[in-house]
Short mmCIF file of C-alpha atoms in Angstrom, two decimals:
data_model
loop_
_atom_site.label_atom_id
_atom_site.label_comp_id
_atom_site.label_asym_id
_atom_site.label_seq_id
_atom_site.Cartn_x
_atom_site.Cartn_y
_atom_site.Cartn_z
CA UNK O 460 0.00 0.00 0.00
CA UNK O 461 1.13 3.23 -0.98
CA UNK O 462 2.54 5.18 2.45
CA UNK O 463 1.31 8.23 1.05
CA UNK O 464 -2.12 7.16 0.37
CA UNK O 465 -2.18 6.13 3.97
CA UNK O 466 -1.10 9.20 5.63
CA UNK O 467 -4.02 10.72 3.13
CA UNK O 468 -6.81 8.93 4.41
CA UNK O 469 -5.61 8.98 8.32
CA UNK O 470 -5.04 13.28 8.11
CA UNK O 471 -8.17 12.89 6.50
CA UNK O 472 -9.75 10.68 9.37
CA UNK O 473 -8.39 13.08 11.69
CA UNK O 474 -9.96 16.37 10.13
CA UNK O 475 -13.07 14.49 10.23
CA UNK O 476 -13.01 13.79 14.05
CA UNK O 477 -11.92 17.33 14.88
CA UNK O 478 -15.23 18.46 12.53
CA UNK O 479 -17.43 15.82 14.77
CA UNK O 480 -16.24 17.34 17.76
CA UNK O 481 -16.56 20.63 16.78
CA UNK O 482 -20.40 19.83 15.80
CA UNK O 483 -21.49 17.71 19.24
CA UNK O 484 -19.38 20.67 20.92
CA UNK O 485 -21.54 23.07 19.44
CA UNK O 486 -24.70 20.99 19.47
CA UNK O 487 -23.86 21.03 23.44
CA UNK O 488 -23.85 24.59 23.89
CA UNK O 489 -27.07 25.24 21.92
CA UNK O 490 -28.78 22.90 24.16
CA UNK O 491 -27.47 24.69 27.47
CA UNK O 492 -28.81 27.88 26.00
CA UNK O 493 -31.81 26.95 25.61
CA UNK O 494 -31.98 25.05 28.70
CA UNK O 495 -30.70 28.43 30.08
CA UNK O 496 -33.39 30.31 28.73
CA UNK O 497 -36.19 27.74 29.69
CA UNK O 498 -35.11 27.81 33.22
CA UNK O 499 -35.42 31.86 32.93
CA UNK O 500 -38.75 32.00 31.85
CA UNK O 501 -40.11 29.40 34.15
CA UNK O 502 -38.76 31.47 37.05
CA UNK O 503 -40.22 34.38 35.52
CA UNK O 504 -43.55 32.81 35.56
CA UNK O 505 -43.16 31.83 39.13
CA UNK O 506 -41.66 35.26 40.19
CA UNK O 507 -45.07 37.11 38.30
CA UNK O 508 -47.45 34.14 40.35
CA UNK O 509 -46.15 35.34 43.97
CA UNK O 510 -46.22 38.56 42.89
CA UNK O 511 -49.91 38.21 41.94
CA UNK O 512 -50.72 36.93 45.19
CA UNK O 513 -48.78 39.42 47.03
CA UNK O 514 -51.54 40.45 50.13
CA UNK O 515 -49.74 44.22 49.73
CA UNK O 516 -50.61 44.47 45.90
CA UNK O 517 -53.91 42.99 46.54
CA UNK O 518 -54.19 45.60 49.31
CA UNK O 519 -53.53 48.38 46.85
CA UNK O 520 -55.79 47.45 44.56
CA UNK O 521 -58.73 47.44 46.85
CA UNK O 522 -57.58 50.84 48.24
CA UNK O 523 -57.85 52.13 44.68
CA UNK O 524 -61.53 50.51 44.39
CA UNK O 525 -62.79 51.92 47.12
CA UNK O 526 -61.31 55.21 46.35
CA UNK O 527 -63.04 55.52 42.79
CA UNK O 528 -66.01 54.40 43.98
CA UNK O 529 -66.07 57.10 46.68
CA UNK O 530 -65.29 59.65 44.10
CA UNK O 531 -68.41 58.02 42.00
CA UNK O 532 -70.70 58.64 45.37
CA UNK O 533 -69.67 61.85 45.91
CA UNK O 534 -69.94 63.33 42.70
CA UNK O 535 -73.22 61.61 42.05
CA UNK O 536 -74.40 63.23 45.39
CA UNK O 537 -73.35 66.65 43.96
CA UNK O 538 -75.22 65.90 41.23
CA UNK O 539 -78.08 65.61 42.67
CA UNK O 540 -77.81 69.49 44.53
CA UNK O 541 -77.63 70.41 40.88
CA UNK O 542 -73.52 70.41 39.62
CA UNK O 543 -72.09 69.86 37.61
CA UNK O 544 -74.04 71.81 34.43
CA UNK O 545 -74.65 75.40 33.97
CA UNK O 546 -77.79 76.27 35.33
CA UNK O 547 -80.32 78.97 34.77
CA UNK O 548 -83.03 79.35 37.86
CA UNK O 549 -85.80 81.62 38.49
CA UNK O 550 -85.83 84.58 41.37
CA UNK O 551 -88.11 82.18 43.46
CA UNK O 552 -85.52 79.57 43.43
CA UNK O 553 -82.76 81.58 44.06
CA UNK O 554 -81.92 81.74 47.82
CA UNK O 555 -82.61 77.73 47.86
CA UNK O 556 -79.99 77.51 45.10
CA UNK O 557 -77.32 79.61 46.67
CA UNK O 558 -78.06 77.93 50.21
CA UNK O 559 -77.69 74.02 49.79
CA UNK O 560 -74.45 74.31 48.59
CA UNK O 561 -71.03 75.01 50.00
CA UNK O 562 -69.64 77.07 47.04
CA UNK O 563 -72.24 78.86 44.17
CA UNK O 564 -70.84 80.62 41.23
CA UNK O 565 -73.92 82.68 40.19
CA UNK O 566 -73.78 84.98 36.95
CA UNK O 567 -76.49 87.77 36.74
CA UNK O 568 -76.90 88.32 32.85
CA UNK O 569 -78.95 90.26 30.18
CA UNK O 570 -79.90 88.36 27.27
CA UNK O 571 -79.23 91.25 25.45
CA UNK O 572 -75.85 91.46 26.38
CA UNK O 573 -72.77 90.48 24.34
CA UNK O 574 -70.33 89.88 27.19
CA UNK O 575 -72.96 87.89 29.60
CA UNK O 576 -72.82 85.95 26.26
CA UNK O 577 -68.95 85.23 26.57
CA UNK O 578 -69.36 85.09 30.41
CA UNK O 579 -71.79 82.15 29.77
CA UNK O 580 -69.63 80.40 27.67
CA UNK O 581 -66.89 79.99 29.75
CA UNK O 582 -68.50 79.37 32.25
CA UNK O 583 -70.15 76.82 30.79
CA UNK O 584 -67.48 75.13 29.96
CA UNK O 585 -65.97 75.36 33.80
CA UNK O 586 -69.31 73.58 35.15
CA UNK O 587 -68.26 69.77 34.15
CA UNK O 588 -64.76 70.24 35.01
CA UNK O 589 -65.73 71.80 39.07
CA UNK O 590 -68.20 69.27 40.07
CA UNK O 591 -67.55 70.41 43.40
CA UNK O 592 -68.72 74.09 43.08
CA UNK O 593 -72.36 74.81 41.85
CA UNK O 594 -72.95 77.33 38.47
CA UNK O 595 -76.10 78.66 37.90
CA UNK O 596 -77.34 81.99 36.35
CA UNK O 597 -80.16 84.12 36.68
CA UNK O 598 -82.09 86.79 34.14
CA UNK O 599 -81.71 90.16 35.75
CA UNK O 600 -84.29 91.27 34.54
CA UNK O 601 -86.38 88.89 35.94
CA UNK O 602 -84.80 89.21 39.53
CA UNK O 603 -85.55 92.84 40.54
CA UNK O 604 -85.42 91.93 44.03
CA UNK O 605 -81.93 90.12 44.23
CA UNK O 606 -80.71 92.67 41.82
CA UNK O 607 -81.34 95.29 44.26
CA UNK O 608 -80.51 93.51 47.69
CA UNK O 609 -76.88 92.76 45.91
CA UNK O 610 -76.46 95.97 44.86
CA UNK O 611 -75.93 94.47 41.48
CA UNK O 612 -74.66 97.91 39.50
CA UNK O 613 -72.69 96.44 36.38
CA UNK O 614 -73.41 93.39 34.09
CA UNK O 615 -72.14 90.56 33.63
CA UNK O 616 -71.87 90.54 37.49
CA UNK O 617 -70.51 86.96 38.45
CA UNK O 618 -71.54 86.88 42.77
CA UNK O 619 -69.44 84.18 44.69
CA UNK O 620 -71.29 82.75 47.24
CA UNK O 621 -69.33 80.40 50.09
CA UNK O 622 -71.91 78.56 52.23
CA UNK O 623 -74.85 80.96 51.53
CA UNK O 624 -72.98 83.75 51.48
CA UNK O 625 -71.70 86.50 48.56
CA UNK O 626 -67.98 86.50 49.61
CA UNK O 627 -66.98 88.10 46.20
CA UNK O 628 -67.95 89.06 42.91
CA UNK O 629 -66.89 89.78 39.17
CA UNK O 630 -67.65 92.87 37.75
CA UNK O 631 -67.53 92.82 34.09
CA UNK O 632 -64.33 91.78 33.06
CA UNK O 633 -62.37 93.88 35.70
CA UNK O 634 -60.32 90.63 37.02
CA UNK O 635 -60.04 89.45 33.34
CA UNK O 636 -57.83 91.85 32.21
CA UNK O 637 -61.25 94.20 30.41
CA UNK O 638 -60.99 92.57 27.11
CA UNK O 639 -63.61 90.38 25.49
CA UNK O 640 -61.05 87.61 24.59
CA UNK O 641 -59.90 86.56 27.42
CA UNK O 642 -59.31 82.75 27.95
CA UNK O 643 -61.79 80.41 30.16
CA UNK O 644 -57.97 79.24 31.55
CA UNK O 645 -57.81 82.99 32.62
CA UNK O 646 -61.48 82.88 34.65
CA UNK O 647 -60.86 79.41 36.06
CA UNK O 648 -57.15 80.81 37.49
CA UNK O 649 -59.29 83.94 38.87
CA UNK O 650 -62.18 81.84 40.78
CA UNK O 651 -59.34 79.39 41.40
CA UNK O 652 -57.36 81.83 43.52
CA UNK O 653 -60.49 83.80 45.37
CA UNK O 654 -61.41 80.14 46.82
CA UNK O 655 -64.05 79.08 44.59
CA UNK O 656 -62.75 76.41 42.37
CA UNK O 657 -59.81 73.58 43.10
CA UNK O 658 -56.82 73.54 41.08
CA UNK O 659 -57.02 70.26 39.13
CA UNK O 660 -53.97 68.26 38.86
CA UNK O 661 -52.68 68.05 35.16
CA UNK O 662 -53.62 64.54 34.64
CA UNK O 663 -57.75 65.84 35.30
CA UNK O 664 -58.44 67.78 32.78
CA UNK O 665 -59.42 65.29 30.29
CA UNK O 666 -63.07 65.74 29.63
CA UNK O 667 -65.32 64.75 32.27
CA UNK O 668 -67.74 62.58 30.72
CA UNK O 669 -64.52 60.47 29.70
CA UNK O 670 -63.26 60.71 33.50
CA UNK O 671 -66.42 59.59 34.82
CA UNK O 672 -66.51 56.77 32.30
CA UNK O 673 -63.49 55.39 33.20
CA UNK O 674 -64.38 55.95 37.11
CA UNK O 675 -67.60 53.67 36.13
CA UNK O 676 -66.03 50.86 33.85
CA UNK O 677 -63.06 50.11 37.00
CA UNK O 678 -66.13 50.28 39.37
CA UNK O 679 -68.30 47.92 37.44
CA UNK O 680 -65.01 45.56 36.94
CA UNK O 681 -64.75 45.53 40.89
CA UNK O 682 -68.22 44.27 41.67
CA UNK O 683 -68.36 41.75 38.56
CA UNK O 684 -65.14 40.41 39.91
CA UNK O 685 -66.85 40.53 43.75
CA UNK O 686 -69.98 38.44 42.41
CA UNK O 687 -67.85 36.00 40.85
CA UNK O 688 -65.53 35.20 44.00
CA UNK O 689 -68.88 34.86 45.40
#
């Protein structure tokens, strides 16, 4: 036999080992990878599971049910003493208005008028986003008594009532810098800092029929899920 043939075929025999190797030594570390990675997700899973029963989580979450569903009560019950919209009432109704409620924003207007116009629009527009504070307006015209009791001189006259009584008042657009464009950010800032709106915090002032959606859809999620543990 040929020597060289022979040293062919056994360099040849040895290249093919050292490939073979090479592959199971491969195949070995792809399989600890993956093993690796198995083992990582499983104690993610598991890690996710105690944190799902977690009595402090579960404790926060109640917290925050009970807390929207307080805000649902209260605002419904504000509702009901008439917040909420932009209101007009009649003289007759008047001192019951101003009276049931803590804080009243009440505008005394002339149809006629072009700024009670813009007064009424903005503070239409403030009604939905102060639950908490009552807006209501009433026809001066129609109100000769009030109109003279409150010394009401100048219209638009905007009286601020706290608790039944006028604590304050607008006067045209003397606080709103005597133009007609002025900004219904500018007249919320205004009743804002004489006490008769709360500053919102940034993430609030989203409309408030999307708000109070939300607020209702968590609610509702609470008690389904409360009937069904049941």
């Amino acid at each position: 036999m040929d020597p060289d043939a022979v040293k062919s075929t056994l360099s040849n025999l040895a290249f093919g080992n050292v490939l073979a190797a090479a592959a199971r030594d491969y195949k070995k570390e792809v399989l600890a990878n993956e093993k690796a990675q198995s083992s990582k997700h499983v104690n993610e899973e598991v890690d996710l599971d105690e944190l799902m029963d977690d009595p402090e989580l579960e404790k926060l979450h109640a917290d925050r049910i009970a807390a929207l569903k307080r805000e649902v009560e209260k605002r419904e019950a504000f509702k009901r003493q008439g917040h909420g919209e932009y209101r007009e009432v009649n003289e007759g109704d008047f001192l019951g208005e101003v009276t049931r409620s803590e804080k009243v924003i009440c505008h005394f207007y002339h149809k006629e008028f072009y700024r009670c116009k813009i007064m009424d629009k903005h503070l239409k527009t403030l009604a939905p986003r102060h639950v908490d504070t009552k807006f209501i307006k009433v026809d001066a015209e129609n109100a000769p008594f009030f109109v003279s009791k409150l010394a009401i001189k100048t219209l638009p006259c905007v009286l601020l009532f706290s608790k039944g009584i006028a604590v304050d008042r607008l006067v045209g657009f003397q606080d709103l810098g005597t133009k007609d464009d002025f900004t219904t950010t500018r007249l919320e800032n205004v009743l804002i800092k004489k006490g008769m709106l709360s500053k919102k915090k940034k993430e609030e002032d989203d409309e408030d029929a999307e708000y109070q959606e939300s607020i209702r859809r968590s609610v509702r999620s609470s008690e389904n899920l409360d009937s069904d543990s049941d």
